[in-house]
Amino acid sequence: MLEVKNLSFAFKNRPILNQVNFTIENGKIIGLVAPNGTGKTTLLRLLSGLLPHGNATLTLNSYDQRKQRTKYLNQLFFVESSNHLYKDLTAKDHLLYVKSMWHSSINIQQVVDELGMASYDKMKIKNMSLGMK
């Protein structure tokens, strides 16, 4: 079960998500449908740990994203469209670029390590398989 409590996020002082709360039971298939620019991708990035979630509580199958990060991330699979990746960058450089765009304080090396990307983090994205991307 995924539980989200008090999730808020702002970009350049513009609120994107404000005190979002929801629960999704295991085995349920949901659709996330909303107009462009309303925070769908931001929500998924927050849930996947790609963006900092402030004081929100995010739990997946009883694992807290902040306190049990590795176990939480092992329960999660999130793939963004590879069309938005900078193919001439390495995987790690791409993550660092996105981090700077979002003014995130997330530790990229920790993300690389926790997601098991260390063996290919210096590979250019254009040379990766779809699964690696």
PDB file of C-alpha atoms in Angstrom:
ATOM      1  CA  MET A   1       0.000   0.000   0.000  1.00  0.00           C
ATOM      2  CA  LEU A   2       1.214   3.495  -0.853  1.00  0.00           C
ATOM      3  CA  GLU A   3       0.339   6.192   1.680  1.00  0.00           C
ATOM      4  CA  VAL A   4       1.025   9.877   1.092  1.00  0.00           C
ATOM      5  CA  LYS A   5       0.425  12.443   3.824  1.00  0.00           C
ATOM      6  CA  ASN A   6       0.869  16.220   3.669  1.00  0.00           C
ATOM      7  CA  LEU A   7       2.857  16.285   0.423  1.00  0.00           C
ATOM      8  CA  SER A   8       3.645  19.790  -0.804  1.00  0.00           C
ATOM      9  CA  PHE A   9       6.104  21.049  -3.392  1.00  0.00           C
ATOM     10  CA  ALA A  10       6.912  24.443  -4.870  1.00  0.00           C
ATOM     11  CA  PHE A  11       9.152  25.364  -7.779  1.00  0.00           C
ATOM     12  CA  LYS A  12      10.615  28.884  -7.803  1.00  0.00           C
ATOM     13  CA  ASN A  13       8.129  29.905  -5.096  1.00  0.00           C
ATOM     14  CA  ARG A  14       5.215  28.622  -7.214  1.00  0.00           C
ATOM     15  CA  PRO A  15       3.168  25.932  -5.436  1.00  0.00           C
ATOM     16  CA  ILE A  16       2.865  22.798  -7.557  1.00  0.00           C
ATOM     17  CA  LEU A  17       1.352  20.457  -4.943  1.00  0.00           C
ATOM     18  CA  ASN A  18      -0.259  21.596  -1.703  1.00  0.00           C
ATOM     19  CA  GLN A  19      -0.940  19.230   1.218  1.00  0.00           C
ATOM     20  CA  VAL A  20      -1.721  16.199  -0.968  1.00  0.00           C
ATOM     21  CA  ASN A  21      -3.004  13.106   0.874  1.00  0.00           C
ATOM     22  CA  PHE A  22      -3.970   9.744  -0.614  1.00  0.00           C
ATOM     23  CA  THR A  23      -3.718   5.968  -0.208  1.00  0.00           C
ATOM     24  CA  ILE A  24      -3.457   3.356  -2.955  1.00  0.00           C
ATOM     25  CA  GLU A  25      -4.139  -0.236  -1.975  1.00  0.00           C
ATOM     26  CA  ASN A  26      -1.851  -3.011  -3.248  1.00  0.00           C
ATOM     27  CA  GLY A  27      -2.988  -4.578  -6.497  1.00  0.00           C
ATOM     28  CA  LYS A  28      -4.921  -1.519  -7.659  1.00  0.00           C
ATOM     29  CA  ILE A  29      -4.302   0.039 -11.040  1.00  0.00           C
ATOM     30  CA  ILE A  30      -4.825   3.770 -11.160  1.00  0.00           C
ATOM     31  CA  GLY A  31      -4.596   6.428 -13.830  1.00  0.00           C
ATOM     32  CA  LEU A  32      -3.080   9.822 -13.215  1.00  0.00           C
ATOM     33  CA  VAL A  33      -4.836  12.163 -15.626  1.00  0.00           C
ATOM     34  CA  ALA A  34      -4.697  15.950 -15.493  1.00  0.00           C
ATOM     35  CA  PRO A  35      -3.855  18.879 -17.780  1.00  0.00           C
ATOM     36  CA  ASN A  36      -0.242  19.683 -18.666  1.00  0.00           C
ATOM     37  CA  GLY A  37       1.678  21.542 -15.988  1.00  0.00           C
ATOM     38  CA  THR A  38      -0.468  20.497 -13.035  1.00  0.00           C
ATOM     39  CA  GLY A  39       2.136  18.393 -11.223  1.00  0.00           C
ATOM     40  CA  LYS A  40       1.720  14.793 -12.429  1.00  0.00           C
ATOM     41  CA  THR A  41       5.402  14.264 -13.192  1.00  0.00           C
ATOM     42  CA  THR A  42       6.420  16.220 -10.106  1.00  0.00           C
ATOM     43  CA  LEU A  43       4.254  13.911  -7.983  1.00  0.00           C
ATOM     44  CA  LEU A  44       5.897  10.822  -9.478  1.00  0.00           C
ATOM     45  CA  ARG A  45       9.365  12.309  -8.997  1.00  0.00           C
ATOM     46  CA  LEU A  46       8.550  13.066  -5.362  1.00  0.00           C
ATOM     47  CA  LEU A  47       7.233   9.545  -4.789  1.00  0.00           C
ATOM     48  CA  SER A  48      10.322   8.043  -6.413  1.00  0.00           C
ATOM     49  CA  GLY A  49      12.711  10.131  -4.335  1.00  0.00           C
ATOM     50  CA  LEU A  50      14.055  12.145  -7.250  1.00  0.00           C
ATOM     51  CA  LEU A  51      12.874  15.332  -5.550  1.00  0.00           C
ATOM     52  CA  PRO A  52      12.938  16.170  -1.832  1.00  0.00           C
ATOM     53  CA  HIS A  53       9.525  15.887  -0.202  1.00  0.00           C
ATOM     54  CA  GLY A  54      10.009  18.171   2.789  1.00  0.00           C
ATOM     55  CA  ASN A  55       7.928  17.208   5.813  1.00  0.00           C
ATOM     56  CA  ALA A  56       5.596  14.832   3.985  1.00  0.00           C
ATOM     57  CA  THR A  57       5.216  11.215   5.047  1.00  0.00           C
ATOM     58  CA  LEU A  58       5.578   8.725   2.198  1.00  0.00           C
ATOM     59  CA  THR A  59       5.264   5.023   2.972  1.00  0.00           C
ATOM     60  CA  LEU A  60       5.190   2.072   0.615  1.00  0.00           C
ATOM     61  CA  ASN A  61       4.282  -1.314   2.101  1.00  0.00           C
ATOM     62  CA  SER A  62       5.100   0.113   5.546  1.00  0.00           C
ATOM     63  CA  TYR A  63       8.552   1.366   4.483  1.00  0.00           C
ATOM     64  CA  ASP A  64       9.104   5.068   5.142  1.00  0.00           C
ATOM     65  CA  GLN A  65      10.840   6.820   2.237  1.00  0.00           C
ATOM     66  CA  ARG A  66      13.023   8.859   4.582  1.00  0.00           C
ATOM     67  CA  LYS A  67      13.829   6.286   7.303  1.00  0.00           C
ATOM     68  CA  GLN A  68      13.967   3.102   5.200  1.00  0.00           C
ATOM     69  CA  ARG A  69      14.945   4.571   1.848  1.00  0.00           C
ATOM     70  CA  THR A  70      16.516   1.483   0.281  1.00  0.00           C
ATOM     71  CA  LYS A  71      13.620  -0.801   1.230  1.00  0.00           C
ATOM     72  CA  TYR A  72      11.139   1.857   0.042  1.00  0.00           C
ATOM     73  CA  LEU A  73      12.909   2.244  -3.312  1.00  0.00           C
ATOM     74  CA  ASN A  74      13.138  -1.532  -3.741  1.00  0.00           C
ATOM     75  CA  GLN A  75       9.321  -1.573  -3.744  1.00  0.00           C
ATOM     76  CA  LEU A  76       9.049   1.112  -6.434  1.00  0.00           C
ATOM     77  CA  PHE A  77       9.538   1.205 -10.182  1.00  0.00           C
ATOM     78  CA  PHE A  78       9.273   4.497 -12.065  1.00  0.00           C
ATOM     79  CA  VAL A  79      10.323   5.156 -15.638  1.00  0.00           C
ATOM     80  CA  GLU A  80      10.056   8.532 -17.260  1.00  0.00           C
ATOM     81  CA  SER A  81       9.948   8.823 -21.009  1.00  0.00           C
ATOM     82  CA  SER A  82      13.462   8.439 -22.352  1.00  0.00           C
ATOM     83  CA  ASN A  83      12.663  11.212 -24.851  1.00  0.00           C
ATOM     84  CA  HIS A  84      13.459  13.729 -22.114  1.00  0.00           C
ATOM     85  CA  LEU A  85      16.940  12.409 -21.386  1.00  0.00           C
ATOM     86  CA  TYR A  86      20.032  14.254 -22.594  1.00  0.00           C
ATOM     87  CA  LYS A  87      21.566  11.473 -24.637  1.00  0.00           C
ATOM     88  CA  ASP A  88      25.110  12.927 -24.789  1.00  0.00           C
ATOM     89  CA  LEU A  89      25.353  13.062 -20.993  1.00  0.00           C
ATOM     90  CA  THR A  90      26.299  10.165 -18.766  1.00  0.00           C
ATOM     91  CA  ALA A  91      23.610   8.813 -16.456  1.00  0.00           C
ATOM     92  CA  LYS A  92      25.197  10.498 -13.449  1.00  0.00           C
ATOM     93  CA  ASP A  93      25.704  13.814 -15.267  1.00  0.00           C
ATOM     94  CA  HIS A  94      22.053  13.735 -16.324  1.00  0.00           C
ATOM     95  CA  LEU A  95      20.981  13.246 -12.712  1.00  0.00           C
ATOM     96  CA  LEU A  96      23.251  16.107 -11.625  1.00  0.00           C
ATOM     97  CA  TYR A  97      21.768  18.337 -14.332  1.00  0.00           C
ATOM     98  CA  VAL A  98      18.198  17.555 -13.278  1.00  0.00           C
ATOM     99  CA  LYS A  99      19.190  18.132  -9.649  1.00  0.00           C
ATOM    100  CA  SER A 100      20.466  21.611 -10.509  1.00  0.00           C
ATOM    101  CA  MET A 101      17.357  22.436 -12.558  1.00  0.00           C
ATOM    102  CA  TRP A 102      15.117  21.540  -9.628  1.00  0.00           C
ATOM    103  CA  HIS A 103      17.426  23.175  -7.054  1.00  0.00           C
ATOM    104  CA  SER A 104      17.395  19.869  -5.206  1.00  0.00           C
ATOM    105  CA  SER A 105      19.648  18.987  -2.294  1.00  0.00           C
ATOM    106  CA  ILE A 106      19.390  15.239  -2.959  1.00  0.00           C
ATOM    107  CA  ASN A 107      22.665  13.278  -2.852  1.00  0.00           C
ATOM    108  CA  ILE A 108      23.130  11.991  -6.403  1.00  0.00           C
ATOM    109  CA  GLN A 109      25.824   9.470  -5.450  1.00  0.00           C
ATOM    110  CA  GLN A 110      23.418   8.012  -2.892  1.00  0.00           C
ATOM    111  CA  VAL A 111      20.717   7.718  -5.586  1.00  0.00           C
ATOM    112  CA  VAL A 112      23.196   6.031  -7.946  1.00  0.00           C
ATOM    113  CA  ASP A 113      24.248   3.590  -5.218  1.00  0.00           C
ATOM    114  CA  GLU A 114      20.734   2.822  -3.978  1.00  0.00           C
ATOM    115  CA  LEU A 115      19.400   2.223  -7.482  1.00  0.00           C
ATOM    116  CA  GLY A 116      22.321  -0.028  -8.402  1.00  0.00           C
ATOM    117  CA  MET A 117      23.498   2.279 -11.203  1.00  0.00           C
ATOM    118  CA  ALA A 118      27.181   2.376 -10.219  1.00  0.00           C
ATOM    119  CA  SER A 119      28.216  -0.072 -12.951  1.00  0.00           C
ATOM    120  CA  TYR A 120      26.922   2.209 -15.716  1.00  0.00           C
ATOM    121  CA  ASP A 121      26.658   5.709 -14.207  1.00  0.00           C
ATOM    122  CA  LYS A 122      29.544   6.909 -16.428  1.00  0.00           C
ATOM    123  CA  MET A 123      27.996   5.471 -19.607  1.00  0.00           C
ATOM    124  CA  LYS A 124      26.443   7.924 -22.060  1.00  0.00           C
ATOM    125  CA  ILE A 125      22.676   7.654 -22.191  1.00  0.00           C
ATOM    126  CA  LYS A 126      22.723   7.195 -25.977  1.00  0.00           C
ATOM    127  CA  ASN A 127      24.652   3.933 -25.431  1.00  0.00           C
ATOM    128  CA  MET A 128      22.215   2.498 -22.874  1.00  0.00           C
ATOM    129  CA  SER A 129      19.498  -0.056 -23.378  1.00  0.00           C
ATOM    130  CA  LEU A 130      15.901   0.980 -22.676  1.00  0.00           C
ATOM    131  CA  GLY A 131      16.003  -0.949 -19.404  1.00  0.00           C
ATOM    132  CA  MET A 132      19.097   0.918 -18.260  1.00  0.00           C
ATOM    133  CA  LYS A 133      17.489   4.260 -19.084  1.00  0.00           C
TER     134      LYS A 133
END
